[in-house]
Coordinates of C-alpha atoms in Angstrom, one line a residue:
M664 CA 14.4 12.8 13.3
E665 CA 13.6 16.2 14.7
R666 CA 10.6 16.5 12.4
A667 CA 9.3 13.1 13.5
V668 CA 9.6 14.1 17.2
R669 CA 8.2 17.6 16.6
K670 CA 5.0 16.2 15.0
D671 CA 3.8 15.0 18.4
I672 CA 1.6 17.9 19.5
G673 CA 0.3 16.3 22.8
R674 CA -3.2 17.7 22.5
L675 CA -6.3 17.4 20.4
D676 CA -6.3 20.5 18.2
E677 CA -8.8 21.4 15.4
M678 CA -7.0 19.2 12.9
C679 CA -7.3 16.2 15.2
R680 CA -10.9 16.9 15.9
R681 CA -11.6 16.9 12.1
L682 CA -9.8 13.6 11.6
I683 CA -11.5 12.0 14.6
A684 CA -14.9 13.2 13.3
A685 CA -14.3 11.6 9.9
S686 CA -13.1 8.3 11.3
P687 CA -15.5 5.3 11.4
M688 CA -12.8 2.9 12.6
L689 CA -10.0 2.8 15.2
F690 CA -7.7 0.2 16.7
I691 CA -7.0 0.4 20.4
A692 CA -3.9 -1.2 21.9
T693 CA -3.8 -2.1 25.6
Y694 CA -1.9 -4.4 27.8
S695 CA -2.6 -6.3 31.0
S696 CA -0.6 -6.0 34.3
D697 CA 1.3 -9.1 33.3
G698 CA 2.2 -7.7 29.9
Q699 CA -0.4 -9.5 27.7
A700 CA -1.1 -7.3 24.7
D701 CA -4.4 -6.7 23.0
V702 CA -5.3 -4.8 19.9
S703 CA -9.0 -4.5 19.2
P704 CA -11.0 -2.7 16.4
R705 CA -13.8 -0.3 17.3
G706 CA -16.2 1.1 14.7
G707 CA -19.3 3.1 14.2
Q708 CA -20.6 6.0 12.2
P709 CA -17.9 8.7 11.6
G710 CA -17.7 10.8 14.7
F711 CA -18.6 7.9 17.1
V712 CA -15.6 8.9 19.2
T713 CA -16.2 12.2 21.1
V714 CA -13.5 14.7 21.8
L715 CA -14.3 15.9 25.3
D716 CA -11.7 18.7 25.4
E717 CA -8.2 19.4 24.2
Q718 CA -6.8 16.6 26.4
H719 CA -9.4 13.9 26.4
L720 CA -11.5 11.7 24.1
A721 CA -14.1 9.1 24.9
I722 CA -14.7 5.9 23.0
P723 CA -18.2 4.4 23.6
D724 CA -18.5 0.8 24.6
A725 CA -20.5 -1.3 22.0
T726 CA -21.5 -4.9 21.7
G727 CA -18.7 -7.1 20.3
N728 CA -17.2 -10.5 20.8
R729 CA -18.2 -10.6 24.5
R730 CA -14.7 -10.6 25.6
L731 CA -13.6 -7.8 27.9
D732 CA -9.9 -7.8 27.3
T733 CA -9.6 -4.2 26.3
L734 CA -11.6 -2.9 29.3
E735 CA -9.9 -5.2 31.7
N736 CA -6.5 -4.1 30.4
V737 CA -7.4 -0.4 30.7
V738 CA -8.5 -0.9 34.3
E739 CA -5.2 -2.8 35.1
S740 CA -2.6 -0.8 33.2
R741 CA -4.4 2.6 33.0
R742 CA -3.0 3.2 29.5
A743 CA -4.1 2.8 25.9
G744 CA -3.0 3.7 22.4
V745 CA -5.4 4.4 19.5
I746 CA -5.0 4.7 15.8
F747 CA -7.8 6.3 13.9
V748 CA -8.4 5.1 10.3
I749 CA -10.3 7.0 7.6
P750 CA -11.4 5.1 4.5
G751 CA -9.5 6.0 1.4
R752 CA -7.0 8.1 3.4
D753 CA -3.4 6.9 3.9
T754 CA -2.5 9.0 6.9
T755 CA -3.8 7.9 10.3
L756 CA -4.0 9.7 13.7
R757 CA -2.4 8.2 16.8
V758 CA -3.3 9.1 20.3
N759 CA -1.6 7.5 23.3
G760 CA -1.8 8.1 27.0
P761 CA -3.4 7.4 30.3
A762 CA -6.8 5.9 30.1
H763 CA -9.7 4.8 32.3
V764 CA -13.1 3.2 32.0
T765 CA -16.0 5.3 33.1
A766 CA -19.8 4.9 33.6
E767 CA -20.3 8.5 34.6
P768 CA -23.6 9.7 33.2
K769 CA -22.2 13.2 32.5
V770 CA -19.6 11.6 30.1
L771 CA -21.9 9.0 28.6
E772 CA -24.6 11.5 27.7
Q773 CA -22.1 13.4 25.5
L774 CA -21.4 10.3 23.4
T775 CA -22.8 9.2 20.1
P776 CA -24.1 5.6 20.7
V777 CA -22.8 2.8 18.6
G778 CA -26.2 1.1 18.6
K779 CA -27.5 1.0 22.2
P780 CA -26.5 3.8 24.6
P781 CA -23.1 2.8 26.0
R782 CA -22.9 1.4 29.5
T783 CA -19.3 2.5 29.7
A784 CA -16.7 4.4 27.7
I785 CA -12.9 4.5 27.6
V786 CA -11.6 8.0 28.3
L787 CA -8.1 8.5 26.9
E788 CA -5.9 11.4 27.9
A789 CA -4.0 12.8 24.9
E790 CA -0.4 12.5 26.0
E791 CA 1.1 11.7 22.6
V792 CA -0.8 12.9 19.5
Y793 CA 0.5 12.8 15.9
A794 CA -0.4 11.9 12.4
H795 CA 1.2 8.6 11.2
C796 CA 3.0 8.6 7.8
P797 CA 1.2 6.9 4.9
K798 CA 3.9 4.4 4.0
A799 CA 2.2 1.3 5.4
F800 CA -1.0 2.1 3.5
V801 CA 0.8 2.9 0.3
R802 CA 2.9 -0.4 0.5
S803 CA -0.2 -2.5 1.3
K804 CA -2.5 -0.9 -1.3
L805 CA -5.2 -1.3 1.3
W806 CA -7.7 1.0 -0.4
D807 CA -7.0 -0.4 -3.9
P808 CA -9.7 -3.1 -4.7
A809 CA -7.5 -4.5 -7.4
S810 CA -5.0 -5.6 -4.8
W811 CA -7.6 -7.4 -2.6
P812 CA -7.5 -11.2 -2.4
D813 CA -10.2 -13.2 -4.1
P814 CA -12.8 -14.0 -1.4
A815 CA -13.1 -17.6 -2.7
S816 CA -9.4 -18.2 -1.8
L817 CA -10.0 -17.4 1.9
P818 CA -11.9 -19.3 4.6
T819 CA -15.3 -17.8 5.5
P820 CA -15.8 -16.3 8.9
A821 CA -17.9 -19.3 9.9
E822 CA -15.1 -21.7 8.8
V823 CA -12.6 -19.8 10.9
S824 CA -14.8 -19.8 14.0
V825 CA -15.6 -23.5 13.8
A826 CA -11.9 -24.4 13.3
H827 CA -10.8 -22.3 16.2
Q828 CA -13.6 -23.3 18.6
R829 CA -12.7 -27.0 18.1
D830 CA -16.2 -28.2 19.0
P831 CA -16.9 -31.4 17.1
D832 CA -20.7 -30.9 17.7
W833 CA -20.8 -27.5 16.1
S834 CA -21.1 -27.2 12.3
I835 CA -20.3 -24.5 9.8
E836 CA -24.0 -24.2 9.1
Q837 CA -24.8 -23.6 12.8
E838 CA -22.0 -21.0 13.0
E839 CA -23.3 -19.3 9.8
Q840 CA -26.7 -19.1 11.4
R841 CA -25.3 -17.8 14.7
Q842 CA -23.3 -15.1 12.9
A843 CA -26.2 -14.0 10.8
E844 CA -28.5 -13.7 13.9
S845 CA -25.7 -11.9 15.8
L846 CA -25.4 -9.3 13.0
L847 CA -29.1 -9.0 12.7
H848 CA -30.0 -8.7 16.4
R849 CA -26.7 -7.8 18.3
L850 CA -25.2 -5.1 16.1
D851 CA -26.9 -2.4 18.1

């Protein structure tokens, strides 16, 4: 137990900077003032998250699903938790602490854009910082293609969207076209 507690270094040291620089994906957890939880993925080229100093990192805003749950929650609760994921690596890095949304040009100009220059960024203060053990990745075999499900056994993204939108006038073909255009024109 002492080892588990002691691994929280409470700052972004050189090891953390190297892991963050290698990570093309993170998951950010937030909650609203009434306790509604949200976990959202964020991704970009490795290094898309900028370490501002030993206590702060900045996550650039990027186009997504056009919901603002994460940003609204950060504004309301002023806290966030992030897990950085590196492909092929079983250990992740967790950073939790106070957070805020900023549009300050001096912060935004330091960031690597994920497509278009960001309009805002989430600045997270490193209150808790530690590497997560690899057991979940080992158990799940996430990085082992032999363990992946057959894509034909799963619904397509368009099928899921149409089923969840519950719009009888919207077809799978229309949704496939919308998704293709979105990836072509809205990724940046």
